[in-house]
Amino acid sequence: MRELTTVDLRDLALGATVLGTGGGGDPYIGRLLAERQLRSGRRIRVVSADELDADALVIPTSMMGAPTVIVEKLPSGTENVTALRALEARLGRTAAATMPVECGGVNSMIPLYMGALLDIPVVDADGMGRAFPELQMETFHIYGVSGSPMTVADDKGDAALFETGDNRRMEWLARGVTIRMGGASYVSMYPMTAAEVRRTAIPGTLGLAQAIGRTLREAREAHRDPFAALTEMLGSTIYRHGAVLFRGKVVDVERRTVEGFARGTATLESFTGTDRLQLTFQNEHLVARSDGEVRAIVPDLICTLDSETGMPVTTESLRYGMRITVYTISTPELMRTPSALETFGPAAFGLPDAYIPVEDLVNGDA
Amino acid sequence: MRELTTVDLRDLALGATVLGTGGGGDPYIGRLLAERQLRSGRRIRVVSADELDADALVIPTSMMGAPTVIVEKLPSGTENVTALRALEARLGRTAAATMPVECGGVNSMIPLYMGALLDIPVVDADGMGRAFPELQMETFHIYGVSGSPMTVADDKGDAALFETGDNRRMEWLARGVTIRMGGASYVSMYPMTAAEVRRTAIPGTLGLAQAIGRTLREAREAHRDPFAALTEMLGSTIYRHGAVLFRGKVVDVERRTVEGFARGTATLESFTGTDRLQLTFQNEHLVARSDGEVRAIVPDLICTLDSETGMPVTTESLRYGMRITVYTISTPELMRTPSALETFGPAAFGLPDAYIPVEDLVNGDA
């Protein structure tokens, strides 16, 4: 068990934005909610699943929908409590711990303030080790945990509970309600025992996000190359490989909102003007292509970072003329099994390409 | 307590179609489900709310969405059981009885087969004495009963439970899920005690639908004028006034589906060619106008019947050249209070007209 400090929270939020791979939502609002908990004297306790009793009930907490909405419609922090309490009432048990469903983006932060607010530990693990847009895109789903009963709540105190044997149906139905809740909702789903967390989750991903953030911060403070520092740090983690794929400036961005998702493409051109890289995204970057050839593809991580500062840049912030470094990270092995690729792989996003591990594709120049 | 026979069911379905005022959904499929219960030896017991203990739990059962969908996607009858059981689980109590939320259209039938299937009585009362398109359009809502907790279920075994203090929000959120369930869902809502039913429901509306159907059937069998028979019968009920508003043929129908509702207008021309009546509908007929003047308006009932047979004609069946008698029925007084008109009145449907009781407007010629 370790307690997070304000500095830890900031590192973690920064690293979670990198793992957000252009999407996932800015963790800023979530971080503020978590920091407010620390200032009011509460504690954020992070544990590994091994530290919990095997049958301890773990209920992940998260938000669903367009992260841009929460900037316009600030959550009070009680929406997730409403969702959690409704699920606890359904289960007839209270949560011994919470955890993230995705450590990328804003959903890295929500379990932290929930843990502080409710004085329960937060398990250092998640269901994807990055960010993904749909509720069934979870290792929990792939390895047999039911997403439902699940609950969603909104800022008006409304709550909905879903029961279905099909996690894709859960996504479909809960998305419909989330849209009608104003585009964002607060969710409790995939209730499971600590033993199931150990069996199905990607371990240590909160710590990993924090390490990424700390690495970038320290590189900046020491005037070191942030990308080289990142590659060195990742080498000893379950992600193993990080590499610079491309450096260039943004020459075109095309973006539209389709059924609550931000879809589009961004085109980068190298500083010599000779090479181009096209990024296709659905909230998160899905595939990077050069001359039509795949250079990196989901579920591997395609991150867009500011070339000078090493700060992550989300797809909604990408603008003409920005100098961007595209940095790829190999996804953990748990995300590359055939059943995992069915859920997270190119076909799951309607992409025609085969999955090839990014470390077999990239000629990194970092 | 009385038991319904197959003949009663057929009369009731026919009368419910009249009370459907052009919408409400054809009770045909629901009637078949109820008749199947009778054939398998089960009983449909209809009781008045007075026959139940004051604190007996009554859970109304119904369908929601486009009634046309259930013709294409036949319900098995278990969808409503899934919804009811999910609500009972939430309440920690089982239903002592069920009842309709609307006695017009298909929702007159669902509680009947549910009562037979589960061997519980069906309360002879409903929340509007006709058909209306939205979940908050209930006397239960108007007189202070919470619609939620409410549950919806679909033919795939999926269920959703909603909890909100606002019955309009319940409608909004449940409609979103219903659309994603394929356009139709099966609902348990407005759980209440028998005492609350007595205080808020319109009594005797199942019996009334049955009496309307029987009157039309007997008039046809006796070669009597069905409209005169109807007017005579209604005079001694809580509806008091029934009258022919217009006779003519359909010269124009304009119809479109908007957010799951059938909206449109139908224009009738008198046989002399001198008069026209325009009907505006949203699933149900909302207003009848002649030369721009309101001749009848919600919540009074505007029914379209075949001029020759006296059989009700739904808005989706209206076709050019059909000979139609427009028959109006005064709504019960419980539906005309200021708070009732806020929910059911012209403004609730976006109509600019004031409400005037139909018996003050009609120069009946029946």
XYZ file of C-alpha atoms in Angstrom:
732
model
C 0.000 0.000 0.000
C 1.236 3.459 -0.838
C -0.340 6.868 -0.490
C -0.386 9.347 -3.330
C 0.818 12.917 -2.856
C -0.181 15.935 -4.913
C 3.033 15.554 -6.927
C 2.205 11.898 -7.539
C -1.257 12.909 -8.741
C 0.196 15.399 -11.208
C 2.712 12.893 -12.547
C -0.034 10.301 -12.808
C -2.371 12.681 -14.658
C 0.405 13.537 -17.110
C 1.294 9.889 -17.713
C -2.408 9.019 -18.058
C -2.686 11.601 -20.824
C 0.179 9.896 -22.670
C -1.576 6.531 -22.212
C -4.757 8.247 -23.457
C -3.153 8.059 -26.950
C -4.829 11.266 -28.079
C -8.154 10.507 -26.381
C -9.364 9.353 -23.008
C -10.250 12.849 -21.982
C -8.081 15.379 -20.232
C -7.512 14.197 -16.632
C -7.368 17.819 -15.466
C -10.856 18.029 -13.925
C -10.467 14.602 -12.361
C -7.115 15.591 -10.917
C -8.638 18.705 -9.348
C -11.329 16.583 -7.711
C -8.668 14.218 -6.369
C -6.447 17.068 -5.137
C -9.411 18.573 -3.329
C -9.741 15.290 -1.448
C -6.084 15.461 -0.376
C -6.451 19.079 0.732
C -9.427 18.177 2.872
C -7.242 15.636 4.700
C -8.411 12.469 3.017
C -5.985 9.868 1.707
C -5.527 8.154 -1.638
C -4.308 4.644 -0.885
C -3.117 2.552 -3.811
C -2.783 -1.220 -3.334
C -2.002 -4.178 -5.537
C -4.773 -6.723 -5.988
C -2.595 -9.185 -4.026
C -2.994 -7.078 -0.902
C -6.777 -7.665 -0.850
C -8.638 -10.768 0.323
C -9.384 -13.007 -2.640
C -13.138 -12.527 -2.250
C -13.024 -8.791 -1.491
C -15.482 -6.927 -3.726
C -13.799 -4.501 -6.131
C -16.044 -2.072 -8.044
C -14.320 -0.045 -10.754
C -15.535 3.544 -11.161
C -15.325 5.664 -14.273
C -17.030 8.124 -16.535
C -18.591 7.372 -19.892
C -19.276 9.606 -22.850
C -17.647 12.704 -24.208
C -14.906 13.916 -21.861
C -15.325 17.366 -23.388
C -18.728 17.551 -21.716
C -17.314 17.399 -18.201
C -15.343 20.561 -18.872
C -18.602 22.367 -19.625
C -20.642 20.563 -16.989
C -18.319 20.076 -14.035
C -19.060 16.959 -12.023
C -19.623 17.499 -8.326
C -17.952 14.197 -7.497
C -21.185 12.787 -6.101
C -22.378 11.377 -9.452
C -19.997 8.437 -9.115
C -21.119 7.903 -5.528
C -24.726 7.666 -6.744
C -23.700 5.065 -9.334
C -21.579 3.083 -6.870
C -24.254 3.065 -4.154
C -26.903 1.919 -6.646
C -24.690 -0.974 -7.712
C -23.854 -1.866 -4.119
C -27.596 -1.905 -3.330
C -28.174 -4.278 -6.240
C -25.346 -6.563 -5.134
C -26.201 -6.395 -1.449
C -22.502 -5.748 -0.677
C -20.307 -2.700 -0.317
C -17.120 -2.246 -2.274
C -13.896 -3.072 -0.404
C -11.922 -1.225 -3.080
C -12.301 0.591 -6.367
C -10.065 0.693 -9.436
C -9.853 2.205 -12.910
C -11.322 0.537 -15.981
C -8.844 2.540 -18.044
C -5.658 4.162 -16.782
C -5.512 6.468 -19.823
C -7.122 9.900 -19.640
C -9.706 11.128 -17.152
C -10.683 7.646 -16.023
C -7.326 7.290 -14.301
C -8.414 9.961 -11.839
C -11.994 9.071 -10.978
C -11.167 6.006 -8.843
C -8.572 8.073 -6.987
C -11.020 10.682 -5.728
C -13.604 7.973 -5.126
C -11.091 6.030 -3.026
C -10.288 9.150 -1.010
C -13.915 10.202 -0.625
C -15.107 6.763 0.498
C -11.899 5.847 2.370
C -11.330 2.655 0.378
C -8.137 1.609 -1.398
C -7.651 1.873 -5.157
C -6.273 -1.201 -6.930
C -3.235 -0.470 -9.078
C -4.457 -2.169 -12.260
C -6.911 -1.563 -15.075
C -8.601 -3.300 -17.979
C -6.589 -2.023 -20.941
C -3.405 -0.219 -19.854
C -4.382 2.720 -22.057
C -7.663 4.359 -23.201
C -10.370 2.882 -25.419
C -13.815 4.214 -26.284
C -16.232 1.357 -25.506
C -17.294 -0.450 -22.353
C -16.612 -3.980 -23.606
C -13.044 -3.006 -24.497
C -11.707 -4.386 -21.241
C -9.503 -7.347 -20.369
C -12.215 -8.067 -17.776
C -14.635 -8.657 -20.651
C -12.139 -10.713 -22.648
C -11.314 -12.962 -19.719
C -14.909 -13.620 -18.696
C -16.062 -11.016 -16.176
C -19.612 -9.731 -16.726
C -19.777 -5.962 -17.040
C -23.259 -5.929 -15.555
C -25.021 -5.395 -13.284
C -23.724 -1.922 -14.025
C -24.985 1.510 -13.076
C -24.790 4.967 -14.587
C -25.671 8.222 -12.867
C -25.830 11.851 -13.871
C -25.514 15.271 -12.266
C -29.266 15.422 -11.627
C -29.234 12.436 -9.276
C -30.775 10.108 -11.870
C -29.475 6.561 -11.968
C -29.932 3.631 -14.309
C -28.978 0.006 -13.738
C -28.408 -2.435 -16.578
C -28.466 -6.212 -16.470
C -27.429 -8.125 -19.536
C -25.394 -11.195 -20.235
C -23.730 -9.410 -23.135
C -21.132 -6.714 -22.472
C -21.567 -5.279 -25.975
C -25.299 -4.863 -25.331
C -24.377 -3.160 -22.063
C -22.244 -0.681 -24.026
C -25.050 -0.132 -26.553
C -27.796 0.430 -23.976
C -25.743 2.472 -21.515
C -24.466 4.655 -24.381
C -28.069 5.470 -25.287
C -28.810 6.614 -21.747
C -25.504 8.489 -21.485
C -26.340 10.496 -24.598
C -29.694 11.402 -23.018
C -27.987 12.244 -19.732
C -26.325 15.099 -21.617
C -23.400 13.274 -23.211
C -21.544 12.178 -20.083
C -22.375 9.825 -17.248
C -20.671 8.295 -14.244
C -20.397 4.562 -14.137
C -19.863 1.557 -11.874
C -19.416 -1.703 -13.778
C -17.507 -4.979 -13.863
C -17.986 -5.641 -10.152
C -15.612 -8.495 -9.282
C -13.597 -10.122 -6.562
C -9.943 -9.325 -5.963
C -9.196 -12.837 -7.270
C -10.898 -11.938 -10.551
C -8.926 -8.692 -10.704
C -5.712 -10.687 -10.333
C -6.775 -13.051 -13.100
C -8.047 -10.507 -15.643
C -6.603 -7.024 -15.067
C -3.409 -5.480 -16.345
C -1.385 -4.970 -13.169
C 0.477 -1.870 -12.084
C -0.897 0.510 -14.688
C -1.552 3.382 -12.263
C 2.065 3.132 -11.130
C 3.096 2.973 -14.754
C 1.172 6.131 -15.656
C 2.797 7.820 -12.709
C 6.258 6.661 -13.832
C 5.641 7.987 -17.347
C 4.584 11.353 -15.962
C 7.536 11.489 -13.575
C 9.950 10.568 -16.367
C 8.647 13.358 -18.603
C 8.692 15.874 -15.740
C 12.233 14.984 -14.652
C 13.517 15.031 -18.232
C 12.081 18.509 -18.660
C 13.583 19.678 -15.362
C 16.982 18.198 -16.327
C 16.762 19.460 -19.939
C 17.097 15.859 -21.143
C 15.434 14.424 -24.254
C 12.032 13.295 -22.892
C 11.571 10.629 -25.571
C 14.900 8.931 -24.869
C 14.082 8.988 -21.163
C 10.675 7.440 -21.845
C 12.144 4.665 -23.977
C 14.688 3.853 -21.297
C 12.041 3.801 -18.553
C 9.531 1.656 -20.495
C 12.165 -1.003 -21.245
C 11.838 -2.439 -17.744
C 7.989 -2.410 -17.667
C 5.353 -4.792 -19.036
C 5.084 -2.434 -22.020
C 8.752 -3.204 -22.883
C 9.101 -1.104 -26.058
C 8.694 2.616 -26.607
C 9.990 4.356 -29.708
C 9.665 7.541 -31.733
C 7.805 6.724 -34.944
C 7.716 10.139 -36.609
C 8.570 13.788 -36.091
C 6.844 16.462 -38.099
C 4.281 19.183 -38.197
C 0.536 18.969 -38.526
C -0.541 19.831 -42.070
C -4.163 18.688 -41.968
C -6.780 17.725 -39.375
C -10.236 16.475 -40.225
C -12.576 15.818 -37.314
C -16.271 15.087 -36.861
C -18.462 13.870 -34.053
C -20.310 10.660 -34.931
C -22.669 9.013 -32.438
C -20.851 10.578 -29.525
C -17.362 9.713 -30.765
C -14.712 12.074 -32.134
C -13.632 10.513 -35.424
C -11.143 11.866 -37.889
C -7.663 11.945 -39.309
C -4.570 14.073 -38.795
C -1.771 14.320 -41.332
C 1.815 15.127 -40.324
C 4.628 16.084 -42.645
C 8.294 15.627 -41.820
C 10.403 18.787 -41.517
C 12.191 17.849 -44.730
C 8.815 17.733 -46.456
C 9.556 14.286 -47.869
C 7.515 12.012 -45.588
C 3.976 12.037 -44.340
C 2.196 10.135 -41.593
C -1.569 9.871 -41.371
C -3.212 9.205 -38.032
C -6.771 7.873 -37.900
C -8.622 8.258 -34.614
C -11.879 7.387 -32.877
C -11.379 9.368 -29.669
C -7.991 7.593 -29.480
C -5.443 7.136 -32.273
C -6.215 3.845 -33.999
C -3.680 3.531 -36.771
C -0.691 5.402 -38.199
C -0.045 4.968 -41.911
C 2.694 6.190 -44.199
C 2.157 5.912 -47.959
C -0.748 3.625 -47.141
C 1.481 1.245 -45.128
C 0.597 0.559 -41.516
C 3.320 1.813 -39.190
C 1.469 1.198 -35.905
C -2.029 -0.024 -35.096
C -4.326 -0.766 -32.160
C -4.072 -2.129 -29.558
C -0.503 -0.799 -29.579
C -0.328 2.757 -28.287
C 0.083 5.654 -30.717
C 0.842 8.793 -28.700
C 1.079 12.352 -29.975
C 3.426 14.556 -27.972
C 4.662 18.111 -28.371
C 8.131 17.780 -29.935
C 9.667 20.452 -27.771
C 8.143 19.889 -24.348
C 7.273 16.183 -24.546
C 3.783 17.079 -23.315
C 0.977 14.868 -24.678
C -1.385 16.431 -27.230
C -4.960 15.152 -27.512
C -6.720 14.750 -30.855
C -8.993 17.692 -30.063
C -5.932 19.924 -29.502
C -4.140 18.984 -32.728
C -3.846 22.123 -34.877
C -2.225 23.052 -38.149
C 1.462 23.827 -37.750
C 1.973 22.062 -34.408
C 5.268 20.231 -34.102
C 4.441 16.725 -33.017
C 6.420 13.633 -32.141
C 4.490 10.411 -32.658
C 5.621 7.943 -30.049
C 4.537 4.301 -30.020
C 4.369 1.961 -27.049
C 3.938 -1.802 -27.304
C 0.806 -2.995 -25.579
C 1.189 -5.627 -22.828
C 0.975 -9.290 -23.908
C -2.412 -9.715 -22.152
C -3.768 -7.337 -24.826
C -2.409 -9.343 -27.761
C -4.038 -12.749 -27.312
C -6.429 -13.775 -30.111
C -9.455 -13.062 -27.900
C -8.004 -9.698 -26.883
C -7.441 -8.771 -30.526
C -11.062 -9.641 -31.301
C -12.085 -6.913 -28.881
C -9.297 -4.340 -29.211
C -7.769 -5.171 -32.568
C -8.122 -3.412 -35.935
C -11.308 -5.265 -36.953
C -13.069 -4.175 -33.747
C -12.712 -0.600 -35.038
C -13.704 -1.440 -38.589
C -10.134 -1.183 -39.862
C -9.182 -3.448 -42.789
C -5.591 -3.973 -41.640
C -4.081 -6.968 -39.857
C -2.526 -6.478 -36.470
C 1.267 -6.478 -36.471
C 3.107 -5.743 -33.208
C 4.520 -2.255 -33.377
C 8.033 -3.327 -32.393
C 8.087 -5.425 -35.600
C 7.036 -2.400 -37.666
C 8.853 0.600 -36.229
C 12.309 1.731 -37.216
C 12.576 3.962 -34.214
C 14.985 6.843 -34.400
C 14.915 7.724 -30.707
C -63.852 -9.986 -8.816
C -64.838 -11.233 -12.218
C -63.143 -13.537 -14.693
C -62.740 -12.630 -18.329
C -63.819 -15.024 -21.093
C -62.506 -15.109 -24.638
C -65.538 -13.096 -25.763
C -64.830 -10.522 -23.031
C -61.231 -10.290 -24.247
C -62.358 -9.630 -27.810
C -64.845 -6.975 -26.734
C -62.212 -5.404 -24.518
C -59.612 -5.347 -27.309
C -62.115 -3.710 -29.639
C -63.105 -1.088 -27.082
C -59.457 -0.467 -26.246
C -58.794 0.289 -29.902
C -61.576 2.922 -29.806
C -60.012 4.388 -26.639
C -56.660 4.281 -28.459
C -57.948 7.319 -30.434
C -56.028 6.324 -33.543
C -52.888 5.236 -31.660
C -52.057 3.072 -28.689
C -51.101 0.181 -30.895
C -53.313 -2.573 -32.165
C -54.249 -4.833 -29.212
C -54.324 -7.846 -31.548
C -50.984 -9.387 -30.530
C -51.650 -8.686 -26.864
C -55.080 -10.284 -27.154
C -53.554 -13.415 -28.673
C -51.109 -13.666 -25.779
C -53.992 -13.288 -23.298
C -56.173 -15.820 -25.141
C -53.321 -18.304 -25.097
C -53.315 -17.998 -21.301
C -57.020 -18.812 -21.164
C -56.592 -21.784 -23.466
C -53.836 -23.163 -21.240
C -56.290 -23.124 -18.336
C -55.140 -19.979 -16.582
C -57.576 -17.309 -15.417
C -57.817 -13.569 -15.952
C -59.281 -12.127 -12.757
C -60.297 -8.471 -12.798
C -60.830 -6.700 -9.468
C -61.579 -3.172 -8.363
C -58.886 -1.469 -6.289
C -61.328 -1.555 -3.360
C -61.117 -5.336 -3.270
C -57.379 -5.221 -2.435
C -55.776 -4.497 0.944
C -54.878 -0.817 1.169
C -51.139 -1.585 1.328
C -51.151 -4.330 -1.314
C -48.429 -3.681 -3.893
C -49.771 -3.033 -7.392
C -47.254 -2.955 -10.258
C -48.633 -1.813 -13.615
C -47.223 -3.580 -16.680
C -47.074 -2.236 -20.198
C -45.067 -1.862 -23.339
C -43.250 1.239 -24.507
C -42.210 2.361 -27.944
C -43.553 1.776 -31.399
C -46.442 -0.703 -31.292
C -45.733 -1.468 -34.954
C -42.476 -3.096 -33.835
C -44.215 -5.821 -31.853
C -45.969 -6.975 -34.997
C -42.579 -7.546 -36.617
C -40.854 -8.787 -33.481
C -43.456 -10.805 -31.598
C -43.044 -10.693 -27.841
C -42.777 -14.069 -26.131
C -44.658 -12.773 -23.110
C -41.629 -13.269 -20.873
C -40.211 -9.772 -21.512
C -42.743 -8.260 -19.134
C -41.970 -10.942 -16.557
C -38.279 -9.982 -16.727
C -39.189 -6.331 -16.162
C -41.600 -7.110 -13.330
C -39.191 -9.448 -11.539
C -36.389 -6.877 -11.783
C -38.629 -4.247 -10.210
C -39.810 -6.640 -7.510
C -36.166 -7.445 -6.713
C -35.430 -3.733 -6.353
C -38.465 -3.197 -4.110
C -37.941 -6.361 -2.087
C -41.631 -7.179 -2.502
C -43.724 -9.127 -4.983
C -46.714 -7.633 -6.753
C -50.120 -8.548 -5.315
C -51.777 -7.321 -8.511
C -51.001 -5.680 -11.825
C -52.961 -3.120 -13.852
C -52.793 -1.124 -17.072
C -51.138 2.276 -17.317
C -53.332 2.924 -20.353
C -56.534 1.118 -21.251
C -56.322 2.286 -24.876
C -54.569 0.096 -27.425
C -52.148 -2.750 -26.802
C -51.442 -1.722 -23.227
C -54.950 -2.770 -22.249
C -53.965 -6.369 -22.943
C -50.510 -6.728 -21.418
C -51.663 -6.683 -17.763
C -54.317 -9.275 -18.652
C -51.883 -11.900 -19.857
C -49.487 -10.963 -17.065
C -52.251 -11.460 -14.495
C -53.082 -14.860 -15.968
C -49.471 -15.942 -16.299
C -48.543 -14.955 -12.741
C -51.936 -15.818 -11.218
C -52.480 -12.333 -9.778
C -55.552 -10.139 -10.211
C -55.698 -7.192 -12.600
C -57.053 -3.928 -11.217
C -59.858 -2.442 -13.304
C -58.442 1.084 -13.611
C -55.713 2.930 -15.484
C -53.856 6.227 -15.542
C -55.549 8.008 -18.453
C -58.706 6.239 -19.611
C -57.422 6.292 -23.169
C -53.956 6.148 -24.874
C -51.145 8.694 -24.695
C -47.583 8.494 -25.957
C -45.385 9.371 -22.964
C -44.671 7.777 -19.595
C -45.415 10.851 -17.482
C -48.839 11.188 -19.107
C -50.519 9.371 -16.237
C -52.923 10.459 -13.519
C -50.502 8.614 -11.211
C -47.856 11.200 -12.143
C -50.259 14.111 -11.806
C -51.447 13.060 -8.385
C -47.985 12.423 -6.939
C -46.932 8.823 -7.551
C -43.305 8.364 -8.585
C -42.926 6.475 -11.846
C -39.589 5.085 -10.726
C -38.021 2.826 -9.714
C -39.083 1.490 -13.096
C -37.745 -1.282 -15.244
C -37.656 -2.017 -18.952
C -36.767 -5.327 -20.572
C -36.364 -6.593 -24.110
C -36.667 -9.845 -26.021
C -32.968 -10.623 -25.449
C -33.350 -10.856 -21.675
C -31.702 -7.472 -21.107
C -33.149 -5.290 -18.371
C -32.623 -1.720 -17.254
C -33.776 -0.075 -14.044
C -34.218 3.682 -13.701
C -34.342 5.743 -10.538
C -35.195 9.398 -10.803
C -37.312 11.817 -8.866
C -38.622 13.256 -12.127
C -41.133 11.275 -14.191
C -40.325 13.319 -17.311
C -36.666 12.380 -16.959
C -37.788 8.773 -16.581
C -39.615 9.066 -19.912
C -36.581 10.691 -21.543
C -34.049 8.135 -20.300
C -36.213 5.038 -20.758
C -37.124 6.188 -24.283
C -33.418 6.303 -25.138
C -32.946 2.713 -24.004
C -36.168 1.586 -25.685
C -34.967 2.944 -29.023
C -31.726 0.982 -28.565
C -33.682 -2.123 -27.563
C -35.039 -2.102 -31.103
C -37.896 0.365 -30.766
C -40.065 -1.484 -28.265
C -39.587 -2.503 -24.663
C -41.637 -4.008 -21.855
C -42.091 -1.943 -18.757
C -42.947 -2.059 -15.075
C -43.386 1.376 -13.528
C -45.426 3.411 -11.052
C -45.308 0.717 -8.360
C -47.877 1.752 -5.759
C -50.209 0.540 -3.050
C -53.855 -0.231 -3.687
C -54.645 2.880 -1.623
C -52.626 4.979 -4.074
C -54.420 3.333 -6.996
C -57.760 4.321 -5.418
C -56.559 7.895 -4.954
C -54.954 8.456 -8.370
C -56.277 6.058 -11.017
C -59.275 6.363 -13.309
C -61.540 3.574 -12.104
C -63.337 0.993 -14.190
C -61.635 1.694 -17.494
C -61.067 -1.965 -18.403
C -64.774 -2.572 -17.895
C -65.484 0.518 -19.914
C -63.347 -0.628 -22.832
C -65.153 -3.940 -22.692
C -68.545 -2.195 -22.685
C -67.562 -0.105 -25.709
C -66.486 -3.215 -27.601
C -69.621 -5.091 -26.605
C -71.820 -2.187 -27.670
C -70.190 -2.012 -31.099
C -70.373 -5.790 -31.526
C -74.020 -5.991 -30.487
C -74.990 -3.032 -32.679
C -73.383 -4.733 -35.647
C -75.089 -8.035 -34.873
C -78.450 -6.240 -34.515
C -77.866 -4.019 -37.566
C -78.268 -0.951 -35.352
C -76.374 2.338 -35.766
C -73.172 1.708 -33.773
C -72.612 5.398 -33.047
C -76.053 5.952 -31.577
C -75.568 2.845 -29.440
C -72.198 4.113 -28.259
C -73.595 7.514 -27.313
C -76.388 5.893 -25.376
C -74.016 3.566 -23.523
C -71.450 6.268 -22.655
C -74.145 8.522 -21.131
C -74.186 6.466 -17.946
C -70.367 6.194 -17.569
C -67.726 8.578 -16.172
C -67.083 9.657 -19.758
C -70.718 10.965 -19.964
C -70.655 12.397 -23.508
C -70.023 10.687 -26.818
C -70.953 12.302 -30.132
C -70.294 12.124 -33.854
C -68.191 15.131 -34.836
C -67.806 14.549 -38.568
C -68.511 12.074 -41.363
C -66.506 12.101 -44.537
C -63.814 10.498 -46.580
C -60.072 10.735 -46.266
C -58.665 13.100 -48.885
C -55.120 13.508 -47.559
C -52.790 11.815 -45.077
C -49.358 13.081 -44.225
C -47.284 10.989 -41.844
C -43.683 10.843 -40.657
C -41.808 9.131 -37.868
C -40.054 11.607 -35.569
C -37.988 10.387 -32.604
C -39.977 7.200 -32.387
C -43.389 8.852 -32.696
C -45.796 8.745 -35.628
C -46.667 12.375 -36.321
C -48.845 13.730 -39.050
C -52.195 15.021 -40.220
C -55.200 13.526 -41.952
C -57.767 15.588 -43.844
C -61.376 14.458 -44.237
C -63.942 15.949 -46.601
C -67.668 15.713 -46.066
C -69.660 13.757 -48.660
C -71.229 17.011 -49.865
C -67.698 18.329 -50.448
C -68.479 21.490 -48.494
C -66.747 20.801 -45.167
C -63.322 19.620 -44.178
C -61.874 18.379 -40.902
C -58.168 18.168 -40.234
C -56.846 15.736 -37.649
C -53.386 16.229 -36.172
C -51.819 13.237 -34.457
C -48.792 12.152 -32.470
C -49.459 8.404 -32.319
C -52.934 9.427 -31.058
C -55.244 12.098 -32.494
C -54.464 15.356 -30.691
C -56.762 17.922 -32.264
C -59.530 18.158 -34.854
C -59.855 21.472 -36.662
C -62.334 22.783 -39.187
C -61.491 26.003 -41.037
C -58.769 26.502 -38.428
C -61.273 26.302 -35.565
C -60.738 23.698 -32.873
C -63.588 21.187 -32.828
C -62.061 18.773 -30.299
C -58.709 18.657 -28.531
C -56.723 16.574 -26.047
C -57.264 15.240 -23.483
C -60.773 14.656 -24.906
C -60.892 11.582 -27.101
C -60.947 11.918 -30.878
C -61.738 8.521 -32.389
C -61.697 7.536 -36.050
C -64.109 4.739 -36.933
C -65.124 3.104 -40.177
C -68.442 4.728 -41.110
C -70.038 1.498 -42.209
C -68.850 -1.057 -39.668
C -68.147 1.176 -36.674
C -64.756 -0.490 -36.376
C -61.943 1.760 -35.103
C -59.278 2.840 -37.611
C -55.761 3.649 -36.401
C -53.736 6.542 -37.813
C -51.401 4.107 -39.583
C -54.401 2.506 -41.347
C -55.941 5.777 -42.578
C -55.894 5.759 -46.382
C -57.176 7.997 -49.150
C -60.827 7.362 -49.877
C -61.738 5.662 -46.592
C -65.132 6.612 -45.203
C -64.559 7.686 -41.650
C -66.747 8.818 -38.781
C -64.929 11.001 -36.280
C -66.412 10.325 -32.880
C -65.501 12.329 -29.788
C -65.706 11.235 -26.169
C -65.440 13.570 -23.180
C -62.525 12.704 -20.946
C -63.286 11.968 -17.263
C -63.152 14.927 -14.863
C -59.956 13.579 -13.218
C -58.271 14.345 -16.557
C -59.432 17.965 -16.708
C -58.021 19.470 -13.525
C -55.437 22.234 -14.058
C -52.591 19.892 -13.117
C -53.976 17.195 -15.420
C -54.157 19.669 -18.305
C -50.523 20.641 -17.692
C -49.589 17.048 -18.467
C -52.215 15.990 -21.017
C -53.469 19.287 -22.376
C -52.742 21.002 -25.695
C -49.579 22.764 -24.469
C -48.050 19.432 -23.391
C -48.116 18.459 -27.078
C -46.867 21.801 -28.314
C -50.302 22.859 -29.564
C -51.097 26.596 -29.458
C -54.800 26.118 -28.695
C -56.580 26.431 -25.369
C -58.401 23.442 -23.977
C -62.184 23.619 -24.312
C -64.282 20.628 -23.225
C -65.503 18.838 -26.305
C -69.133 18.799 -25.186
C -69.008 22.625 -25.296
C -67.658 22.530 -28.872
C -69.453 19.721 -30.646
C -72.752 20.031 -32.462
C -73.227 16.334 -32.627
C -75.439 14.968 -35.358
C -75.640 11.420 -34.055
